[in-house]
Coordinates of N, CA and C in Angstrom, one line a residue:
M5 N 24.8 4.9 15.8 CA 23.4 4.9 15.2 C 22.4 4.9 16.3
A6 N 21.4 5.8 16.2 CA 20.3 5.8 17.1 C 19.3 4.7 16.7
E7 N 18.5 4.2 17.7 CA 17.5 3.3 17.4 C 16.1 3.9 17.6
D8 N 15.2 3.6 16.7 CA 13.8 4.0 16.8 C 13.2 2.9 17.6
V9 N 13.1 3.0 18.9 CA 12.6 2.0 19.8 C 11.1 1.7 19.4
L10 N 10.3 2.7 19.1 CA 8.9 2.5 18.8 C 8.8 1.6 17.5
A11 N 9.6 1.9 16.6 CA 9.6 1.2 15.3 C 9.9 -0.3 15.5
K12 N 10.9 -0.5 16.4 CA 11.2 -1.9 16.7 C 10.1 -2.6 17.5
E13 N 9.4 -1.9 18.3 CA 8.3 -2.5 19.1 C 7.2 -2.9 18.1
F14 N 6.9 -2.0 17.2 CA 5.9 -2.3 16.2 C 6.3 -3.5 15.3
A15 N 7.5 -3.6 14.9 CA 8.0 -4.7 14.1 C 7.8 -6.0 14.9
A16 N 8.2 -6.0 16.2 CA 8.1 -7.2 17.0 C 6.7 -7.7 17.1
R17 N 5.7 -6.8 17.2 CA 4.3 -7.1 17.3 C 3.9 -8.0 16.1
Y18 N 4.5 -7.8 14.9 CA 4.2 -8.5 13.7 C 5.1 -9.7 13.6
G19 N 5.8 -10.1 14.6 CA 6.6 -11.3 14.6 C 7.9 -11.2 13.8
M20 N 8.4 -10.0 13.6 CA 9.6 -9.8 12.9 C 10.8 -9.8 13.8
T21 N 11.7 -10.8 13.6 CA 12.9 -10.9 14.5 C 13.8 -9.8 14.1
P22 N 14.8 -9.5 15.0 CA 15.7 -8.3 14.8 C 16.4 -8.4 13.5
D23 N 16.8 -9.6 13.0 CA 17.5 -9.6 11.7 C 16.6 -9.3 10.5
L24 N 15.3 -9.2 10.8 CA 14.3 -8.8 9.7 C 13.8 -7.4 9.9
H25 N 14.4 -6.6 10.7 CA 14.1 -5.2 10.9 C 14.7 -4.5 9.7
I26 N 13.9 -4.4 8.7 CA 14.3 -3.8 7.4 C 13.6 -2.5 7.2
P27 N 14.2 -1.3 7.2 CA 13.5 -0.1 7.1 C 13.0 0.1 5.6
I28 N 11.8 0.5 5.5 CA 11.2 0.8 4.2 C 10.5 2.1 4.1
A29 N 10.4 2.9 5.2 CA 9.8 4.2 5.2 C 10.4 5.1 6.3
A30 N 10.5 6.4 6.0 CA 11.0 7.3 6.9 C 10.2 8.6 6.9
R31 N 9.9 9.2 8.0 CA 9.1 10.4 8.1 C 9.8 11.6 7.5
T32 N 11.1 11.7 7.6 CA 11.8 12.8 7.1 C 13.2 12.4 6.6
I33 N 13.9 13.3 6.0 CA 15.3 13.0 5.6 C 16.2 12.9 6.8
D34 N 15.8 13.6 7.8 CA 16.6 13.5 9.1 C 16.4 12.2 9.8
A35 N 15.2 11.6 9.6 CA 15.0 10.3 10.2 C 15.8 9.2 9.5
I36 N 16.1 9.4 8.2 CA 17.0 8.5 7.5 C 18.4 8.6 8.1
S37 N 18.9 9.8 8.2 CA 20.2 9.9 8.7 C 20.4 9.6 10.2
T38 N 19.3 9.7 10.9 CA 19.4 9.4 12.3 C 19.3 7.9 12.6
Y39 N 18.4 7.2 11.9 CA 18.1 5.8 12.2 C 18.5 4.8 11.2
I40 N 18.7 5.2 10.0 CA 18.9 4.2 8.9 C 20.4 4.2 8.4
G41 N 20.8 5.3 7.9 CA 22.2 5.3 7.3 C 22.6 6.6 6.7
T42 N 23.7 6.7 6.1 CA 24.2 7.8 5.4 C 23.5 7.9 4.0
F43 N 23.5 9.1 3.4 CA 22.9 9.2 2.1 C 23.6 10.2 1.2
S44 N 23.4 10.0 0.0 CA 23.9 10.9 -1.0 C 22.8 11.2 -2.0
R45 N 22.8 12.3 -2.6 CA 21.7 12.7 -3.6 C 22.0 12.1 -4.9
I46 N 21.0 11.4 -5.5 CA 21.2 10.7 -6.8 C 21.3 11.8 -7.9
F47 N 20.6 12.8 -7.7 CA 20.7 14.0 -8.7 C 21.1 15.2 -7.9
P48 N 22.1 15.9 -8.3 CA 22.6 17.1 -7.6 C 21.5 18.1 -7.3
N49 N 21.6 18.7 -6.1 CA 20.7 19.7 -5.7 C 19.2 19.3 -5.6
S50 N 19.0 18.0 -5.4 CA 17.6 17.5 -5.2 C 17.6 16.5 -4.2
D51 N 16.6 16.6 -3.3 CA 16.4 15.6 -2.2 C 15.3 14.6 -2.6
N52 N 14.9 14.6 -3.8 CA 13.8 13.7 -4.3 C 14.2 12.2 -4.3
A53 N 15.5 12.0 -4.6 CA 16.0 10.6 -4.7 C 17.3 10.5 -4.0
L54 N 17.5 9.5 -3.1 CA 18.7 9.3 -2.3 C 19.2 7.9 -2.5
M55 N 20.6 7.8 -2.4 CA 21.2 6.6 -2.3 C 21.6 6.4 -0.8
V56 N 21.0 5.4 -0.2 CA 21.2 5.2 1.3 C 22.1 4.0 1.5
T57 N 23.1 4.2 2.4 CA 24.0 3.2 2.8 C 23.7 2.9 4.3
P58 N 23.2 1.8 4.7 CA 22.8 1.5 6.1 C 24.0 1.6 7.0
Y59 N 23.8 2.1 8.2 CA 24.9 2.1 9.2 C 25.4 0.7 9.6
S60 N 24.4 -0.2 9.7 CA 24.8 -1.5 10.1 C 23.8 -2.5 9.5
I61 N 24.3 -3.7 9.3 CA 23.4 -4.8 8.8 C 23.4 -5.9 9.9
P62 N 22.2 -6.2 10.4 CA 22.1 -7.2 11.4 C 22.5 -8.6 11.0
L63 N 23.1 -9.4 11.8 CA 23.5 -10.7 11.5 C 22.2 -11.6 11.3
P64 N 22.1 -12.4 10.2 CA 20.9 -13.2 10.0 C 20.8 -14.4 11.0
N65 N 19.6 -14.7 11.3 CA 19.4 -15.8 12.1 C 19.3 -17.0 11.2
K66 N 20.4 -17.8 11.2 CA 20.5 -18.9 10.2 C 19.5 -20.0 10.4
K67 N 18.7 -20.0 11.5 CA 17.7 -21.0 11.8 C 16.4 -20.6 11.0
L68 N 16.4 -19.4 10.4 CA 15.2 -19.0 9.7 C 15.4 -19.4 8.2
P69 N 14.5 -20.1 7.6 CA 14.6 -20.5 6.2 C 14.7 -19.3 5.2
I70 N 14.2 -18.2 5.6 CA 14.2 -17.0 4.8 C 15.6 -16.7 4.2
W71 N 16.7 -17.0 5.1 CA 18.0 -16.6 4.7 C 18.7 -17.6 3.7
K72 N 17.9 -18.6 3.3 CA 18.4 -19.5 2.2 C 17.6 -19.3 0.9
V73 N 16.7 -18.3 0.9 CA 15.9 -18.1 -0.3 C 16.8 -17.3 -1.4
K74 N 16.7 -17.6 -2.6 CA 17.4 -17.0 -3.7 C 17.0 -15.5 -3.7
G75 N 18.0 -14.6 -3.8 CA 17.8 -13.2 -3.8 C 17.6 -12.5 -2.5
V76 N 17.8 -13.2 -1.4 CA 17.5 -12.7 -0.1 C 18.4 -11.5 0.3
E77 N 19.6 -11.4 -0.4 CA 20.5 -10.3 -0.1 C 19.9 -8.9 -0.4
I78 N 18.8 -8.9 -1.2 CA 18.2 -7.6 -1.5 C 17.6 -7.0 -0.2
L79 N 17.2 -7.8 0.8 CA 16.6 -7.2 1.9 C 17.5 -6.2 2.7
H80 N 18.7 -6.6 2.9 CA 19.7 -5.7 3.6 C 20.8 -5.2 2.6
S81 N 20.3 -4.8 1.4 CA 21.3 -4.3 0.5 C 22.1 -3.2 1.1
H82 N 23.4 -3.1 0.7 CA 24.3 -2.1 1.2 C 24.1 -0.8 0.5
R83 N 23.4 -0.8 -0.6 CA 23.1 0.4 -1.4 C 21.6 0.4 -1.8
Q84 N 20.9 1.3 -1.3 CA 19.4 1.3 -1.4 C 19.0 2.7 -2.0
V85 N 17.9 2.6 -2.8 CA 17.4 3.9 -3.4 C 16.1 4.2 -2.6
W86 N 16.1 5.4 -2.1 CA 14.9 6.0 -1.4 C 14.4 7.2 -2.1
V87 N 13.1 7.4 -2.2 CA 12.6 8.5 -2.9 C 11.4 9.2 -2.1
R88 N 11.2 10.4 -2.4 CA 10.0 11.1 -1.8 C 8.7 10.4 -2.3
V89 N 7.8 10.4 -1.4 CA 6.5 9.7 -1.7 C 5.8 10.2 -2.9
N90 N 5.9 11.5 -3.2 CA 5.2 12.1 -4.4 C 6.1 12.2 -5.6
Y91 N 7.4 11.8 -5.5 CA 8.3 11.9 -6.6 C 7.9 10.8 -7.7
T92 N 7.8 11.3 -8.9 CA 7.3 10.4 -10.0 C 8.4 9.8 -10.9
N93 N 9.6 10.3 -10.9 CA 10.7 9.8 -11.7 C 11.6 8.8 -11.0
Y94 N 11.0 8.0 -10.2 CA 11.7 7.1 -9.4 C 12.4 6.0 -10.2
R95 N 11.8 5.6 -11.3 CA 12.4 4.6 -12.2 C 13.7 5.2 -12.8
K96 N 13.7 6.4 -13.2 CA 14.8 7.1 -13.8 C 15.9 7.2 -12.7
A97 N 15.5 7.5 -11.5 CA 16.4 7.6 -10.4 C 17.1 6.3 -10.1
Y98 N 16.3 5.2 -10.1 CA 16.9 3.9 -9.9 C 17.9 3.5 -11.0
A99 N 17.5 3.8 -12.2 CA 18.4 3.4 -13.3 C 19.7 4.3 -13.3
H100 N 19.6 5.5 -12.8 CA 20.8 6.4 -12.7 C 21.7 5.9 -11.5
A101 N 21.1 5.4 -10.5 CA 21.8 4.9 -9.3 C 22.5 3.6 -9.6
F102 N 21.9 2.7 -10.4 CA 22.4 1.4 -10.7 C 22.5 1.2 -12.3
P103 N 23.4 1.9 -12.9 CA 23.5 1.9 -14.4 C 23.9 0.5 -14.9
E104 N 24.5 -0.3 -14.0 CA 24.9 -1.7 -14.4 C 23.8 -2.7 -14.4
E105 N 22.7 -2.4 -13.9 CA 21.6 -3.3 -13.8 C 20.6 -3.2 -15.0
E106 N 20.2 -4.4 -15.5 CA 19.2 -4.4 -16.6 C 17.8 -4.4 -16.0
I107 N 17.1 -3.4 -16.2 CA 15.8 -3.2 -15.6 C 14.6 -3.2 -16.6
N108 N 14.9 -3.4 -17.9 CA 13.9 -3.2 -18.9 C 12.6 -4.0 -18.6
D109 N 12.8 -5.3 -18.2 CA 11.6 -6.2 -18.0 C 11.1 -6.2 -16.5
L110 N 11.6 -5.3 -15.7 CA 11.3 -5.3 -14.3 C 10.6 -4.0 -13.9
V111 N 10.0 -4.0 -12.8 CA 9.3 -2.8 -12.3 C 10.1 -2.2 -11.1
V112 N 10.2 -0.9 -11.1 CA 10.8 -0.3 -9.9 C 9.6 0.1 -9.0
D113 N 9.5 -0.4 -7.8 CA 8.3 -0.3 -7.0 C 8.6 0.1 -5.6
H114 N 7.7 0.9 -5.0 CA 7.8 1.3 -3.6 C 7.5 0.1 -2.8
V115 N 8.3 -0.2 -1.8 CA 8.0 -1.4 -0.9 C 6.7 -1.2 -0.2
M116 N 6.6 0.0 0.4 CA 5.3 0.4 1.0 C 4.5 1.2 0.0
N117 N 3.2 0.8 0.0 CA 2.3 1.5 -0.9 C 2.3 3.0 -0.6
R118 N 2.3 3.8 -1.7 CA 2.4 5.2 -1.5 C 1.2 5.9 -0.8
R119 N 0.0 5.3 -1.1 CA -1.2 5.9 -0.5 C -1.2 5.6 1.0
V120 N -0.7 4.4 1.4 CA -0.6 4.1 2.8 C 0.4 5.1 3.5
A121 N 1.6 5.3 2.8 CA 2.6 6.1 3.3 C 2.1 7.5 3.6
R122 N 1.3 8.0 2.6 CA 0.7 9.4 2.8 C -0.2 9.5 4.0
L123 N -1.0 8.4 4.2 CA -1.9 8.4 5.4 C -1.1 8.4 6.7
K124 N 0.0 7.7 6.7 CA 0.8 7.5 7.9 C 1.9 8.6 8.1
G125 N 2.0 9.5 7.1 CA 2.8 10.6 7.2 C 4.3 10.4 6.9
Y126 N 4.6 9.4 6.1 CA 6.0 9.1 5.7 C 6.3 9.8 4.4
E127 N 7.5 10.5 4.4 CA 7.9 11.3 3.3 C 8.8 10.5 2.4
Y128 N 9.6 9.6 2.9 CA 10.5 8.9 2.1 C 10.2 7.4 2.1
L129 N 10.4 6.7 1.0 CA 10.1 5.3 0.8 C 11.3 4.6 0.1
R130 N 11.5 3.4 0.5 CA 12.5 2.6 -0.3 C 11.9 2.0 -1.5
V131 N 12.6 2.0 -2.6 CA 12.1 1.4 -3.8 C 13.0 0.2 -4.2
T132 N 12.5 -0.7 -4.9 CA 13.3 -1.9 -5.3 C 12.8 -2.5 -6.6
L133 N 13.5 -3.4 -7.2 CA 13.1 -4.0 -8.4 C 12.3 -5.3 -8.1
I134 N 11.2 -5.4 -8.8 CA 10.5 -6.7 -8.8 C 9.9 -7.0 -10.1
S135 N 9.4 -8.2 -10.3 CA 8.8 -8.6 -11.6 C 7.5 -7.9 -11.8
R136 N 7.0 -7.8 -13.0 CA 5.7 -7.3 -13.3 C 4.6 -8.1 -12.6
A137 N 4.8 -9.5 -12.6 CA 3.8 -10.4 -12.1 C 3.7 -10.2 -10.6
A138 N 4.8 -10.0 -9.9 CA 4.8 -9.8 -8.4 C 4.2 -8.4 -8.1
N139 N 4.5 -7.5 -8.9 CA 3.9 -6.1 -8.7 C 2.4 -6.2 -8.9
S140 N 1.9 -6.8 -9.9 CA 0.5 -6.9 -10.1 C -0.2 -7.7 -9.0
S141 N 0.4 -8.8 -8.6 CA -0.1 -9.6 -7.6 C -0.3 -8.8 -6.3
S142 N 0.7 -8.1 -5.9 CA 0.7 -7.3 -4.7 C -0.3 -6.2 -4.8
G143 N -0.4 -5.5 -5.9 CA -1.3 -4.4 -6.0 C -2.8 -4.8 -6.1
N144 N -3.1 -6.0 -6.6 CA -4.5 -6.3 -6.9 C -5.3 -6.5 -5.6
F145 N -4.7 -7.0 -4.6 CA -5.5 -7.1 -3.3 C -4.8 -6.7 -2.1
T146 N -3.5 -7.2 -1.9 CA -2.8 -6.9 -0.7 C -2.7 -5.5 -0.4
E147 N -2.3 -4.7 -1.4 CA -2.1 -3.2 -1.1 C -3.5 -2.5 -1.0
K148 N -4.5 -3.0 -1.7 CA -5.8 -2.4 -1.6 C -6.4 -2.6 -0.2
Y149 N -6.2 -3.8 0.3 CA -6.6 -4.2 1.6 C -5.9 -3.3 2.7
G150 N -4.5 -3.2 2.5 CA -3.7 -2.4 3.4 C -4.2 -1.0 3.4
F151 N -4.5 -0.4 2.3 CA -4.9 1.0 2.2 C -6.2 1.2 3.0
A152 N -7.2 0.2 2.7 CA -8.5 0.3 3.4 C -8.3 0.3 4.9
Y153 N -7.4 -0.6 5.3 CA -7.2 -0.7 6.8 C -6.6 0.5 7.4
H154 N -5.5 1.0 6.7 CA -4.8 2.2 7.3 C -5.7 3.5 7.1
K155 N -6.6 3.5 6.2 CA -7.5 4.7 6.1 C -8.4 4.7 7.3
S156 N -8.8 3.5 7.7 CA -9.7 3.4 8.9 C -9.0 3.8 10.2
Q157 N -7.6 3.7 10.1 CA -6.8 4.0 11.3 C -6.2 5.4 11.2
H158 N -6.6 6.1 10.2 CA -5.9 7.4 9.9 C -5.8 8.3 11.1
S159 N -6.9 8.4 11.9 CA -6.9 9.4 13.0 C -5.8 9.1 14.0
K160 N -5.4 7.8 14.2 CA -4.4 7.4 15.1 C -3.0 8.0 14.6
Y161 N -2.8 8.1 13.3 CA -1.5 8.5 12.8 C -1.3 10.0 13.0
L162 N -2.4 10.7 13.3 CA -2.3 12.2 13.4 C -1.6 12.5 14.7
D163 N -1.6 11.6 15.7 CA -0.8 11.9 16.9 C 0.6 11.4 16.7
I164 N 1.4 12.4 16.1 CA 2.7 12.0 15.6 C 3.6 11.6 16.7
E165 N 3.4 12.0 18.0 CA 4.3 11.6 19.1 C 4.1 10.1 19.4
K166 N 3.1 9.5 19.0 CA 2.9 8.1 19.2 C 3.2 7.2 18.0
Q167 N 3.9 7.8 17.0 CA 4.2 7.1 15.8 C 5.7 7.0 15.7
P168 N 6.3 6.0 15.1 CA 7.7 5.9 14.9 C 8.2 6.8 13.8
S169 N 9.4 7.1 13.8 CA 10.0 8.0 12.8 C 10.3 7.2 11.5
I170 N 10.5 5.9 11.7 CA 10.7 5.0 10.5 C 9.8 3.8 10.6
Q171 N 9.6 3.1 9.6 CA 8.9 1.8 9.7 C 9.7 0.7 9.0
Y172 N 9.7 -0.5 9.7 CA 10.3 -1.7 9.2 C 9.2 -2.5 8.4
C173 N 9.7 -3.3 7.6 CA 8.8 -4.1 6.7 C 8.0 -5.2 7.5
D174 N 6.9 -5.7 7.0 CA 6.2 -6.8 7.5 C 6.5 -8.0 6.6
K175 N 5.8 -9.1 6.9 CA 6.1 -10.3 6.1 C 5.6 -10.2 4.6
A176 N 4.5 -9.5 4.4 CA 4.1 -9.2 3.0 C 5.1 -8.4 2.2
D177 N 5.7 -7.4 2.9 CA 6.7 -6.6 2.2 C 7.9 -7.5 1.8
I178 N 8.3 -8.4 2.7 CA 9.4 -9.2 2.4 C 9.1 -10.1 1.2
V179 N 8.0 -10.7 1.2 CA 7.5 -11.6 0.1 C 7.6 -10.8 -1.2
K180 N 7.1 -9.6 -1.2 CA 7.1 -8.8 -2.4 C 8.6 -8.5 -2.8
M181 N 9.5 -8.1 -1.9 CA 10.8 -7.8 -2.2 C 11.6 -9.0 -2.8
L182 N 11.1 -10.2 -2.4 CA 11.8 -11.4 -2.8 C 11.2 -11.9 -4.2
N183 N 10.3 -11.1 -4.7 CA 9.8 -11.3 -6.1 C 8.8 -12.5 -6.1
I184 N 8.1 -12.7 -5.0 CA 7.2 -13.8 -4.8 C 5.8 -13.2 -4.9
N185 N 4.9 -13.8 -5.7 CA 3.5 -13.3 -5.8 C 2.8 -13.4 -4.5
T186 N 2.2 -12.3 -4.0 CA 1.6 -12.4 -2.7 C 0.2 -13.1 -2.8
G187 N -0.4 -13.2 -4.0 CA -1.6 -13.9 -4.1 C -2.8 -13.1 -4.1
G188 N -4.0 -13.7 -4.2 CA -5.3 -13.0 -4.2 C -5.9 -12.7 -2.9
K189 N -7.2 -12.9 -2.8 CA -7.9 -12.4 -1.5 C -7.4 -13.2 -0.3
I190 N -7.0 -14.4 -0.5 CA -6.6 -15.2 0.7 C -5.1 -15.1 0.8
Q191 N -4.4 -14.3 0.0 CA -3.0 -14.1 0.0 C -2.2 -15.5 0.1
E192 N -2.6 -16.3 -0.8 CA -2.0 -17.7 -0.8 C -0.5 -17.6 -1.0
G193 N 0.0 -16.6 -1.7 CA 1.5 -16.5 -1.9 C 2.2 -16.3 -0.6
I194 N 1.6 -15.5 0.3 CA 2.2 -15.2 1.6 C 2.1 -16.5 2.5
N195 N 0.9 -17.0 2.5 CA 0.6 -18.2 3.3 C 1.5 -19.3 3.0
E196 N 1.8 -19.5 1.7 CA 2.7 -20.6 1.4 C 4.1 -20.6 1.8
V197 N 4.5 -19.3 2.2 CA 5.9 -19.2 2.6 C 6.1 -18.7 4.0
L198 N 5.0 -18.8 4.8 CA 5.1 -18.4 6.2 C 6.2 -19.1 7.0
Y199 N 6.4 -20.3 6.6 CA 7.5 -21.1 7.3 C 8.8 -20.5 7.2
Y200 N 9.0 -19.6 6.2 CA 10.3 -18.9 6.1 C 10.7 -18.1 7.3
F201 N 9.6 -17.7 8.1 CA 9.8 -16.8 9.2 C 9.9 -17.5 10.6
Y202 N 9.9 -18.8 10.6 CA 10.0 -19.5 11.8 C 11.2 -20.5 11.9
E203 N 11.8 -20.5 13.0 CA 13.0 -21.3 13.2 C 12.8 -22.8 12.9
Q204 N 13.7 -23.4 12.1 CA 13.6 -24.8 11.8 C 14.6 -25.6 12.6

């Protein structure tokens, strides 16, 4: 497995330890197969939705409280659904990929906001199940703020040679994936669990 060194550098800047380098976006389908894992098409003859199996799962740092949180196994799931950023039937794709899961009361959501992904030039995004409450909490402010910031940085993303081929999650993404409300303008949901990311 090749490593996207630039992606790892970016993740480290945000204080993400190697065990929390969790891919959530890829520039191309080739970037998935080069840096993330093998894939199969969820629907024959279509690259819109993929089942991705990571090449490797990093060992968790047991000193981080995050690894004791209920549902944390979702972060490095051995079977992940990835979809094109403009693909609209991602809920159907998820249900087809995981027919054994009950998803009626849950939301299938892109870990990275799609508008941000388009600005940054990412074609494929990981999707996951979260509650409607967590989805609404994330979208109300956190994602809006993120989009405004990345829109202001858009010109930087046009220099593709200085951008990683994949992107790892940040702390807000992890909080969302763990079904925790990110909170309002002061992001109290994230602030309340920041200790998850520091050794105890």
